[in-house]
Every structure is written in structure tokens, then in C-alpha cells.
Short mmCIF file of N, CA, C and O in Angstrom, two decimals:
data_model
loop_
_atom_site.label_atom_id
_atom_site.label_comp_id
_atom_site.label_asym_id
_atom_site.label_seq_id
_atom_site.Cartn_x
_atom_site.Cartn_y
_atom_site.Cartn_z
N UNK A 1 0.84 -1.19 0.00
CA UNK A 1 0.00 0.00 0.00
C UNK A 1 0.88 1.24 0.00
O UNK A 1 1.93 1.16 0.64
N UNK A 2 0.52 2.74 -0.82
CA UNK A 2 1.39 3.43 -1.25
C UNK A 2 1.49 4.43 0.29
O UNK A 2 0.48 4.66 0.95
N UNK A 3 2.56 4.82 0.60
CA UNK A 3 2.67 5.69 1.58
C UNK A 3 1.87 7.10 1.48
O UNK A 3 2.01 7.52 0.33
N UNK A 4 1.04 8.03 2.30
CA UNK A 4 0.76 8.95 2.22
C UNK A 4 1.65 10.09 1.34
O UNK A 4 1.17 10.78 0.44
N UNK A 5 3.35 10.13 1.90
CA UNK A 5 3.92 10.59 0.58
C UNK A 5 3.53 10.19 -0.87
O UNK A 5 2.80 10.88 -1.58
N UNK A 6 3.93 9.35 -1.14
CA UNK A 6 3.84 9.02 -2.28
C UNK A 6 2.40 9.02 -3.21
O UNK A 6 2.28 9.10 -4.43
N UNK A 7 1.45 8.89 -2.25
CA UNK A 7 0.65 9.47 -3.04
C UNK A 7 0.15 10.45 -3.17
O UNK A 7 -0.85 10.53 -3.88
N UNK A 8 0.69 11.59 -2.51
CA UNK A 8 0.92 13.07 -2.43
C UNK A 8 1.68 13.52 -3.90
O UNK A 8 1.10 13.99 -4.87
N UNK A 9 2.99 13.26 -3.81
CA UNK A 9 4.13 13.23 -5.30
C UNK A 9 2.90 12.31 -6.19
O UNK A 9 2.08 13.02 -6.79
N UNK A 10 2.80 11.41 -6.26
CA UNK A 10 1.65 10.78 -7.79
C UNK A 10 0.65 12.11 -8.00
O UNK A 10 0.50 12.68 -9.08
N UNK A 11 -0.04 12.50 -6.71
CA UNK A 11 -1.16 13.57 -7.35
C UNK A 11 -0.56 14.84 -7.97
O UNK A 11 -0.92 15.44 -8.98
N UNK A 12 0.38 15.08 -7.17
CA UNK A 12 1.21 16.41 -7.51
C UNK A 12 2.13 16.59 -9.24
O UNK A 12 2.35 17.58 -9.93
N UNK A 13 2.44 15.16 -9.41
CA UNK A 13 2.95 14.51 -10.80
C UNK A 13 2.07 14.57 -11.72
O UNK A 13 2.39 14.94 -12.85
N UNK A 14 0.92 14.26 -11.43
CA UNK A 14 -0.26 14.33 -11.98
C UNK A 14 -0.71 15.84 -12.36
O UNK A 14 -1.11 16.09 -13.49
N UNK A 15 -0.65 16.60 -11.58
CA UNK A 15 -1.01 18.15 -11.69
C UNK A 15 -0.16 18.51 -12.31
O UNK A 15 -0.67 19.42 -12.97
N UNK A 16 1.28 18.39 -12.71
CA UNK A 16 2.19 18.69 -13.23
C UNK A 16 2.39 18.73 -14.07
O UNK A 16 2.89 19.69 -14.65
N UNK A 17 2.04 17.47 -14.63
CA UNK A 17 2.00 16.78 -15.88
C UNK A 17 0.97 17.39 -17.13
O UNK A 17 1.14 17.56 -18.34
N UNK A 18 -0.02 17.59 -16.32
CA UNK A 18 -1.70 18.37 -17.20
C UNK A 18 -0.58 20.18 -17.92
O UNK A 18 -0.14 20.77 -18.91
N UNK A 19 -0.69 20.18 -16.76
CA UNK A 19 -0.34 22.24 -16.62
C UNK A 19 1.35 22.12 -17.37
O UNK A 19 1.81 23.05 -18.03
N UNK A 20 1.66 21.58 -17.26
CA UNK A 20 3.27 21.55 -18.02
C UNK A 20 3.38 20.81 -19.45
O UNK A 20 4.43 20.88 -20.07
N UNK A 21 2.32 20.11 -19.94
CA UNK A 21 2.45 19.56 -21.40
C UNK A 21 2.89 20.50 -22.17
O UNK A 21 3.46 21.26 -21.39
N UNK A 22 2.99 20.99 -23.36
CA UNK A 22 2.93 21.72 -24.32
C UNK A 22 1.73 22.60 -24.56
O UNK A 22 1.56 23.82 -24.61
N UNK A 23 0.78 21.31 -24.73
CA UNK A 23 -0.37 21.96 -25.61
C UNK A 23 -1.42 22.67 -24.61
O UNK A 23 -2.35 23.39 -24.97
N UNK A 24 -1.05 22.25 -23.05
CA UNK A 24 -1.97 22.90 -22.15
C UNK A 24 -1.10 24.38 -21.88
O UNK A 24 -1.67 25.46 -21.78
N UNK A 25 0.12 24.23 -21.78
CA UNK A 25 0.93 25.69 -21.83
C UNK A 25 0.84 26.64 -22.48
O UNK A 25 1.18 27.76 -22.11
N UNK A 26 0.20 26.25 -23.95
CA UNK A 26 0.13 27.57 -24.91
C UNK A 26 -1.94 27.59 -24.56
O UNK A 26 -2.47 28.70 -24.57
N UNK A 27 -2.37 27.01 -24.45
CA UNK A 27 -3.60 26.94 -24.32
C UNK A 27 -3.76 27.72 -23.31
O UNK A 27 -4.01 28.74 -23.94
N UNK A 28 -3.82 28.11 -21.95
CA UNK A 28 -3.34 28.60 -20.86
C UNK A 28 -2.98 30.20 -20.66
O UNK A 28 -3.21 31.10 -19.86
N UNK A 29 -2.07 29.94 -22.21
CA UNK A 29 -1.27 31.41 -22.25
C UNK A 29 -2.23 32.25 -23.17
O UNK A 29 -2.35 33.45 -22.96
N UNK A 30 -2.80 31.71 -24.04
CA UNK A 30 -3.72 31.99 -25.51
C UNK A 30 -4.86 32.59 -24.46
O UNK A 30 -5.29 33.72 -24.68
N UNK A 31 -5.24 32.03 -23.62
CA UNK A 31 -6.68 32.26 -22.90
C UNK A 31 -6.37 33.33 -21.62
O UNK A 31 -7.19 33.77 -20.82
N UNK A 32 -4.78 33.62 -21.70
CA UNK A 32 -4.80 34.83 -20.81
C UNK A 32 -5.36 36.07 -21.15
O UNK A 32 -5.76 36.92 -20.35
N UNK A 33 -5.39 36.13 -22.55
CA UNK A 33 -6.43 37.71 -22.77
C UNK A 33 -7.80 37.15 -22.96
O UNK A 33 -8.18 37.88 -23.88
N UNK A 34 -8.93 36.24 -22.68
CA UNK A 34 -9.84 36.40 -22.48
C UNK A 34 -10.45 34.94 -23.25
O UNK A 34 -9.83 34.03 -23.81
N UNK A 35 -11.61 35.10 -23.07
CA UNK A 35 -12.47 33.73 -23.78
C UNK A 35 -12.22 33.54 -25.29
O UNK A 35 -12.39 34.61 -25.87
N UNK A 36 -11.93 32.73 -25.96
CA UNK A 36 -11.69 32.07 -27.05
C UNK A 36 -12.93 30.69 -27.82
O UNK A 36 -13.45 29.71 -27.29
N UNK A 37 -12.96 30.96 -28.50
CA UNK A 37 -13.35 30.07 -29.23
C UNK A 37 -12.48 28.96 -29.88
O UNK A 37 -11.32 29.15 -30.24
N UNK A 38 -13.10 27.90 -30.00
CA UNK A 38 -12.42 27.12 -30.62
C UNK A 38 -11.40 26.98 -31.53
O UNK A 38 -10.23 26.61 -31.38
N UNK A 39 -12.18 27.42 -32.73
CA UNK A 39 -11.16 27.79 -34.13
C UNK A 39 -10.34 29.04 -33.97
O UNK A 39 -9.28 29.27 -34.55
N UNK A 40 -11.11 30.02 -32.88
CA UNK A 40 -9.83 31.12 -32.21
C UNK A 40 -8.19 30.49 -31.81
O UNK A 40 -7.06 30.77 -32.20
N UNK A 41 -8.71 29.62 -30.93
CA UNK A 41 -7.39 28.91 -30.03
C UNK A 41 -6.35 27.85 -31.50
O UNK A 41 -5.15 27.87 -31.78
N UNK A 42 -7.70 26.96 -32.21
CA UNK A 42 -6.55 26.39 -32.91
C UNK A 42 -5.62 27.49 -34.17
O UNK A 42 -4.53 27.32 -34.74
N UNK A 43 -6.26 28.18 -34.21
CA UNK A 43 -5.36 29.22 -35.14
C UNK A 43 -4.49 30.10 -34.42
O UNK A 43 -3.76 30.66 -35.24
N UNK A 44 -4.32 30.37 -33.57
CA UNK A 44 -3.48 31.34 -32.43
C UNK A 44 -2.33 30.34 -32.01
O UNK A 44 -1.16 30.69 -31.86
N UNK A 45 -2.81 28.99 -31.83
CA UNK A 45 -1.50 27.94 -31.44
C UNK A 45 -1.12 26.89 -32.45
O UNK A 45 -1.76 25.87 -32.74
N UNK A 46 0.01 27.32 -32.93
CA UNK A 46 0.92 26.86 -34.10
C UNK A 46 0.89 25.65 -33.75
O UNK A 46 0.98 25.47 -32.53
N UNK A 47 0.76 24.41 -34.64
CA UNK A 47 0.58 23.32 -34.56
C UNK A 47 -0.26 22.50 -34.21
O UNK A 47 -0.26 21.37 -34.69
N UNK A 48 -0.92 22.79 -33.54
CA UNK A 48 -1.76 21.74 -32.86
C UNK A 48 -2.91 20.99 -33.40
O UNK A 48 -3.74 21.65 -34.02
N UNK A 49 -3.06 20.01 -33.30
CA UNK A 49 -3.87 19.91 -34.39
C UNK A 49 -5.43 19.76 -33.99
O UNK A 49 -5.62 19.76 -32.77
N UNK A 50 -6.27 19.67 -34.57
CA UNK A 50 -7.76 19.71 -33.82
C UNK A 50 -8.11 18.91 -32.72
O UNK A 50 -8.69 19.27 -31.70
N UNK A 51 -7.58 17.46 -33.11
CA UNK A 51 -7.95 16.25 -32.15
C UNK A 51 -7.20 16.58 -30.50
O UNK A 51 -7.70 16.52 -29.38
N UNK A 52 -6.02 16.90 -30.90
CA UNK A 52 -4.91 17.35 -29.54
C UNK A 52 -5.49 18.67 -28.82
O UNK A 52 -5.34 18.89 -27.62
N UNK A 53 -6.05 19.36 -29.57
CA UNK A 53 -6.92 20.40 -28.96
C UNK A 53 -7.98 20.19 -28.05
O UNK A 53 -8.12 20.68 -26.92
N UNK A 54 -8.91 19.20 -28.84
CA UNK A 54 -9.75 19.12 -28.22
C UNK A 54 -10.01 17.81 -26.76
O UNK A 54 -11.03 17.63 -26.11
N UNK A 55 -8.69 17.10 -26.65
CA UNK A 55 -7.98 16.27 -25.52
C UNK A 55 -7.65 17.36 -24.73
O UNK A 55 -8.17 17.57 -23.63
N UNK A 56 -6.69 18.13 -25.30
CA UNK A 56 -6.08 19.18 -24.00
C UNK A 56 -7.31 19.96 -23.56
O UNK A 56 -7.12 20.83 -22.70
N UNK A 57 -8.21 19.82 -23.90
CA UNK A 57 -9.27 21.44 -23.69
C UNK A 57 -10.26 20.47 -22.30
O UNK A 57 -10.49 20.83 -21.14
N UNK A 58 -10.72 19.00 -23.14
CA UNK A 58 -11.20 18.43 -22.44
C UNK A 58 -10.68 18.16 -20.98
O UNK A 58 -11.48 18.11 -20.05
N UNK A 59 -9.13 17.96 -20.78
CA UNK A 59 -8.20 17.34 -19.59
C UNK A 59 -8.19 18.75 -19.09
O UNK A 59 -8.64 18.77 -17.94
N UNK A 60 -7.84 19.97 -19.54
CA UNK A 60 -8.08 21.14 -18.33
C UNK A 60 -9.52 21.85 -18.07
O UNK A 60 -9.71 22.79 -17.29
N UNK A 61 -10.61 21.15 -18.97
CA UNK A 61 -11.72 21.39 -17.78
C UNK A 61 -11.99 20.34 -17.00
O UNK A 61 -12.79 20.37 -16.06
N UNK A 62 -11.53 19.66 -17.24
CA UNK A 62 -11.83 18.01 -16.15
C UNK A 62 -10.57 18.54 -15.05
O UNK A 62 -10.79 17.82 -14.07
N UNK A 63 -9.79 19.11 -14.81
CA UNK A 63 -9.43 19.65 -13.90
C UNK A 63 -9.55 20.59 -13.18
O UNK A 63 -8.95 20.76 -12.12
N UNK A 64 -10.75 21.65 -13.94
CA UNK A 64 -11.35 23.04 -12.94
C UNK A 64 -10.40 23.95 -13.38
O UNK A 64 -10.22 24.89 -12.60
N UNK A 65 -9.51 23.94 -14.73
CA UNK A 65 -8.61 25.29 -14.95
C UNK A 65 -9.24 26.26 -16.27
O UNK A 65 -9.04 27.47 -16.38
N UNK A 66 -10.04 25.42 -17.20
CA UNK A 66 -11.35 26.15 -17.84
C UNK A 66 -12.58 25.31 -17.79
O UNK A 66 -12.76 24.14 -17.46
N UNK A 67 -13.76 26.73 -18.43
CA UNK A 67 -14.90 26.18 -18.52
C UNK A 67 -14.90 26.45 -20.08
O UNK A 67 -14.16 27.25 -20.67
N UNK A 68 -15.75 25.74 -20.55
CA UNK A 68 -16.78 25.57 -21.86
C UNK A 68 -17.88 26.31 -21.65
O UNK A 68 -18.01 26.60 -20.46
N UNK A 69 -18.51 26.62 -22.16
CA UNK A 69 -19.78 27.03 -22.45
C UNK A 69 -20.57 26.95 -23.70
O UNK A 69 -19.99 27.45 -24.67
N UNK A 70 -21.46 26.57 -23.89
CA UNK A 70 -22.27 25.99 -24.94
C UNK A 70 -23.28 26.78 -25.33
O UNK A 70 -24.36 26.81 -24.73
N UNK A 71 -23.08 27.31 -26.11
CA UNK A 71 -24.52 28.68 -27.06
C UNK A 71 -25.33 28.00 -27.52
O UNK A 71 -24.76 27.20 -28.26
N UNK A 72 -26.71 27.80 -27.50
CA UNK A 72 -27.86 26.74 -28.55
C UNK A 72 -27.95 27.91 -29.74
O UNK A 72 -28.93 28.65 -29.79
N UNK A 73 -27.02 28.02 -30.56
CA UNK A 73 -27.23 28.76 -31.81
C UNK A 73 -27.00 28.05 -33.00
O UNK A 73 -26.09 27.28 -32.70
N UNK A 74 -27.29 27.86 -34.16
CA UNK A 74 -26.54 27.46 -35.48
C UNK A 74 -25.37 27.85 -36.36
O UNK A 74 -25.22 28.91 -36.96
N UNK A 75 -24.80 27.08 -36.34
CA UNK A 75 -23.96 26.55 -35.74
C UNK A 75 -23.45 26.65 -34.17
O UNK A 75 -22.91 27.70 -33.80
N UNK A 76 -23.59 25.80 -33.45
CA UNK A 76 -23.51 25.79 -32.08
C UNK A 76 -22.06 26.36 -31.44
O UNK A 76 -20.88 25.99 -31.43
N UNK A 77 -22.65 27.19 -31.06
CA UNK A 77 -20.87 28.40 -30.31
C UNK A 77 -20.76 27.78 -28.88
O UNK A 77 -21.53 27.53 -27.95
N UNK A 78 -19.32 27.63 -29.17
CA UNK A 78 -18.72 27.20 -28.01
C UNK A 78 -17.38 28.11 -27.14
O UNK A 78 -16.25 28.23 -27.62
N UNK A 79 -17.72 28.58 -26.04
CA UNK A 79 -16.46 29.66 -25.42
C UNK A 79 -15.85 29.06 -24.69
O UNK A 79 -16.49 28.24 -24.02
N UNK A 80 -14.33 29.17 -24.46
CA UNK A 80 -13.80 28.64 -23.52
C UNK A 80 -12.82 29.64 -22.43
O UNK A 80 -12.47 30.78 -22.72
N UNK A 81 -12.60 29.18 -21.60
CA UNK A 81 -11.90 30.78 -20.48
C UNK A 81 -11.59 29.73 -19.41
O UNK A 81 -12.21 28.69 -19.19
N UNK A 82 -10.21 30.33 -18.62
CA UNK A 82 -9.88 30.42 -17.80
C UNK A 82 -10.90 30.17 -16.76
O UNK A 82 -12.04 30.41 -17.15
N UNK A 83 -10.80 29.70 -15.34
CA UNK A 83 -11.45 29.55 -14.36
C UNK A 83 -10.71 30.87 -13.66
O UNK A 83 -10.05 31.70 -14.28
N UNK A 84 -10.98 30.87 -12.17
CA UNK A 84 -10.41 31.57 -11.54
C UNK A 84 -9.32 30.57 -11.00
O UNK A 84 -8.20 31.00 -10.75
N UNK A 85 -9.65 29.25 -10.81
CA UNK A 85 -8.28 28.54 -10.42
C UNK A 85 -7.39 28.53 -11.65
O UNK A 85 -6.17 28.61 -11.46
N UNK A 86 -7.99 28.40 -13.19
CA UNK A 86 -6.73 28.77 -13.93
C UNK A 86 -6.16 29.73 -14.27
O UNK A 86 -5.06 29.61 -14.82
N UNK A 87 -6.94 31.41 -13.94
CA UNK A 87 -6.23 32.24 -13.64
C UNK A 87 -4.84 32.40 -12.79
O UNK A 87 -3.84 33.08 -13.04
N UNK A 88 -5.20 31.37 -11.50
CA UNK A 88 -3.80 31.30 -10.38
C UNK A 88 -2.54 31.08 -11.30
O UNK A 88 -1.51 31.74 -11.18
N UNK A 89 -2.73 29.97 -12.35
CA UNK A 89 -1.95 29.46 -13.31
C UNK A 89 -0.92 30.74 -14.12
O UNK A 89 0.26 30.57 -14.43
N UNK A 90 -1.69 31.94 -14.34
CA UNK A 90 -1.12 32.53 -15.07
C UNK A 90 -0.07 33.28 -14.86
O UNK A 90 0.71 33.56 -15.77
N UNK A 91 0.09 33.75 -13.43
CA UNK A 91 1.71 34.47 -13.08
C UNK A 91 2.97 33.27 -13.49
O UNK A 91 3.89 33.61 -14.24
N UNK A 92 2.86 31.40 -12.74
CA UNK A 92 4.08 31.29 -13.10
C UNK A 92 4.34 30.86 -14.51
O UNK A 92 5.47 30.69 -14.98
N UNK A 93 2.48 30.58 -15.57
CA UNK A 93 2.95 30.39 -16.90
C UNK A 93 3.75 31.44 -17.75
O UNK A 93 4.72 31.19 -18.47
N UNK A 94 3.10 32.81 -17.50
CA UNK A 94 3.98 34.07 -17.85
C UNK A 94 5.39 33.78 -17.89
O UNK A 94 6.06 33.37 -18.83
N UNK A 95 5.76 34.09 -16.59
CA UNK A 95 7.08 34.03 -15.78
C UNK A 95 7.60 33.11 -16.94
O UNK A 95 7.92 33.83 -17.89
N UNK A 96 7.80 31.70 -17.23
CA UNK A 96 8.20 30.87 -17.80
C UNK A 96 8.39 31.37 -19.05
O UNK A 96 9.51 31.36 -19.57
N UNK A 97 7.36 31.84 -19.65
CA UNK A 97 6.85 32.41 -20.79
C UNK A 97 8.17 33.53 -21.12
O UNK A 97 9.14 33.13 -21.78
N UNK A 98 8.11 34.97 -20.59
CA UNK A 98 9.41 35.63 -20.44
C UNK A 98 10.87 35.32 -19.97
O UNK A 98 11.84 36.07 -20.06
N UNK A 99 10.84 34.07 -19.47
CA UNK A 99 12.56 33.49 -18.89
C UNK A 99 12.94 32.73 -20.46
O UNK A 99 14.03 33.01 -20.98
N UNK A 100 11.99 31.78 -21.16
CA UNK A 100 12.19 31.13 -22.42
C UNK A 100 12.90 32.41 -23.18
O UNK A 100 14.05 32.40 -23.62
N UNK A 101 11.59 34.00 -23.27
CA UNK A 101 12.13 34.58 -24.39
C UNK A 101 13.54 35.22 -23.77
O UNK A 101 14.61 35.12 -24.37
N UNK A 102 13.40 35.93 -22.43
CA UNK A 102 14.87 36.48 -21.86
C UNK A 102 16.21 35.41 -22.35
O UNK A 102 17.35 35.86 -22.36
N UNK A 103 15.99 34.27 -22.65
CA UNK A 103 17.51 33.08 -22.30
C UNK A 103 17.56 32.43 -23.41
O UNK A 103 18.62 31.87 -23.71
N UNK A 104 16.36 32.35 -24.31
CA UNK A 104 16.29 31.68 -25.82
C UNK A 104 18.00 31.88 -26.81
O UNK A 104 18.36 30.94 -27.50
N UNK A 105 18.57 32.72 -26.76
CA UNK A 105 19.66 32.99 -27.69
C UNK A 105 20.88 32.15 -26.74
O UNK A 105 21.72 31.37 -27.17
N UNK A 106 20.71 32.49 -25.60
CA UNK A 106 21.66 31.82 -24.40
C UNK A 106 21.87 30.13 -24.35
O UNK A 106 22.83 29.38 -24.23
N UNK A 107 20.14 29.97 -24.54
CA UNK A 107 19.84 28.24 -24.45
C UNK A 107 20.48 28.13 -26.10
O UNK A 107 21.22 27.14 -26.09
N UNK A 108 20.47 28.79 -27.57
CA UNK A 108 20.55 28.28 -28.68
C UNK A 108 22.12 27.87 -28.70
O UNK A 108 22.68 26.95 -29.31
N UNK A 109 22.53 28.67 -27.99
CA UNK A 109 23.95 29.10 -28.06
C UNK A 109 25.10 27.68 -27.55
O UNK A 109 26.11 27.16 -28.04
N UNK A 110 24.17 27.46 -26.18
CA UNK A 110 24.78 26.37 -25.31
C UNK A 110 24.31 25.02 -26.14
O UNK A 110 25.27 24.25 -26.24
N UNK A 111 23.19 24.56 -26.72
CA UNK A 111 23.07 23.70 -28.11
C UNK A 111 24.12 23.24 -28.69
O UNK A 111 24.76 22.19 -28.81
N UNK A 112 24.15 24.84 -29.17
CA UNK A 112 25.06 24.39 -30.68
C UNK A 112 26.51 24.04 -29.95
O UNK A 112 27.27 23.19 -30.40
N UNK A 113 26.73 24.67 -29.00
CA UNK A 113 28.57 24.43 -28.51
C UNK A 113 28.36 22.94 -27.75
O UNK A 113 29.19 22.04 -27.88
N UNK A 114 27.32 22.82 -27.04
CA UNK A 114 27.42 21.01 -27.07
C UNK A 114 27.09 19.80 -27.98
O UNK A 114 27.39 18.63 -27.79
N UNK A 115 26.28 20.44 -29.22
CA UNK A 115 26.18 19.76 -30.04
C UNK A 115 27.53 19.63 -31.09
O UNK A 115 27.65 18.54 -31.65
N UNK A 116 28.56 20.69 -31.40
CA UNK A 116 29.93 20.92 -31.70
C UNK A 116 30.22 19.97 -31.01
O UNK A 116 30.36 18.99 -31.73
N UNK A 117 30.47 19.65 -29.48
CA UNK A 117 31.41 18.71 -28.61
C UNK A 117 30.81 17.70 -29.04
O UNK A 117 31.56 16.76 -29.26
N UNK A 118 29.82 17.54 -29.23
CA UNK A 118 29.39 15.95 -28.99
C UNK A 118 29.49 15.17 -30.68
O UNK A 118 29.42 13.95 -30.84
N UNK A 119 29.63 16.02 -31.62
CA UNK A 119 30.13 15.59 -32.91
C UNK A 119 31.43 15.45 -33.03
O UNK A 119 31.79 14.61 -33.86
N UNK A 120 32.39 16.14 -32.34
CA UNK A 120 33.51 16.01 -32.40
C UNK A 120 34.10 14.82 -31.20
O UNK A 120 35.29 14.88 -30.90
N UNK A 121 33.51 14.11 -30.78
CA UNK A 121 33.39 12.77 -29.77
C UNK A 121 34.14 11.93 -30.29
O UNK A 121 34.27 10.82 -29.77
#
């Protein structure tokens, strides 16, 4: 039977895991200026493709970090936003967000001079 730690770290791994993927990170960040629509979000986030969208969208409202909302209109409108618990989310996604762009030339830099060493092996 798992120790109270440990299944503290599994849930916490678990939370980690959702909020730190990729596709929930730009999703997250996209929905910091406000409610989005669907075809809003997949055109604002490079790559992703519809199906992965609509997994990631599903796994962070099944966690309470957005809601959906459902319009009975024709074609049926769908909004999606931030909670207020995924608001909490948004200072250290930022933060992350500006350290990538502050260190990006720094991180390209250290790459290429270990990728140099490691060809020359």
C-alpha cells in the first residue's frame, strides 16, 4: 500500500503533468487575454492539431482550470476561459513564458557548442 507521501508526489505529478504539457501551456497562455473560441485557439496555437486540442481542452476542464460554455445557436458556439483557479496558473505560466524569451539565444547558443562537442566525440 502506497505511503501517504507518495501518493501526495503521484497527485502532484499528476497536476504537473496536465499544466506543463505543451499543448496545455500555450492553451493557458492563448486564454490569458480572455475567452476564445475554438477555431480562435486552434489558429493562435501553431501546430496543434484539432484532435490534440480538443484532448487538451477536455483534460483542463476536467481539472477546474477552464470552462466551456455551450450557445444553442446554429452553428452551435462554443467559449472557452480560464477559471479563476486557472487564472492562479497565469503568473508562473507568464514568468516561464518571459525566462524562455529572456535566455532563448543563451539556451541556442549552449546547443550548438554542445552539439559541436558531442560531434567532435
Amino acid at each position: 500500500m502506497p505511503s501517504p507521501e507518495t501518493e501526495g508526489c503521484q497527485a502532484t505529478r499528476g497536476i504537473l503533468d496536465r499544466v506543463g504539457d505543451k499543448w496545455s501551456f500555450y492553451i493557458i497562455a492563448t486564454l490569458a487575454n480572455g475567452t476564445k473560441r475554438f477555431n480562435e485557439l486552434k489558429s493562435e496555437i501553431d501546430g496543434i492539431s484539432q484532435r490534440m486540442l480538443t484532448l487538451t481542452l477536455r483534460g483542463l476542464e476536467r481539472d477546474g482550470l477552464i470552462t466551456r460554455t455551450i450557445y444553442p445557436t446554429i452553428p452551435p458556439r462554443v467559449d472557452y476561459e480560464l477559471t479563476a483557479l486557472g487564472m492562479t496558473l497565469l503568473e508562473p505560466v507568464m514568468s516561464l513564458v518571459k525566462w524562455a524569451d529572456a535566455n532563448k539565444r543563451a539556451i541556442s547558443e549552449a546547443r550548438t557548442h554542445f552539439d559541436a562537442k558531442s560531434a567532435a566525440s
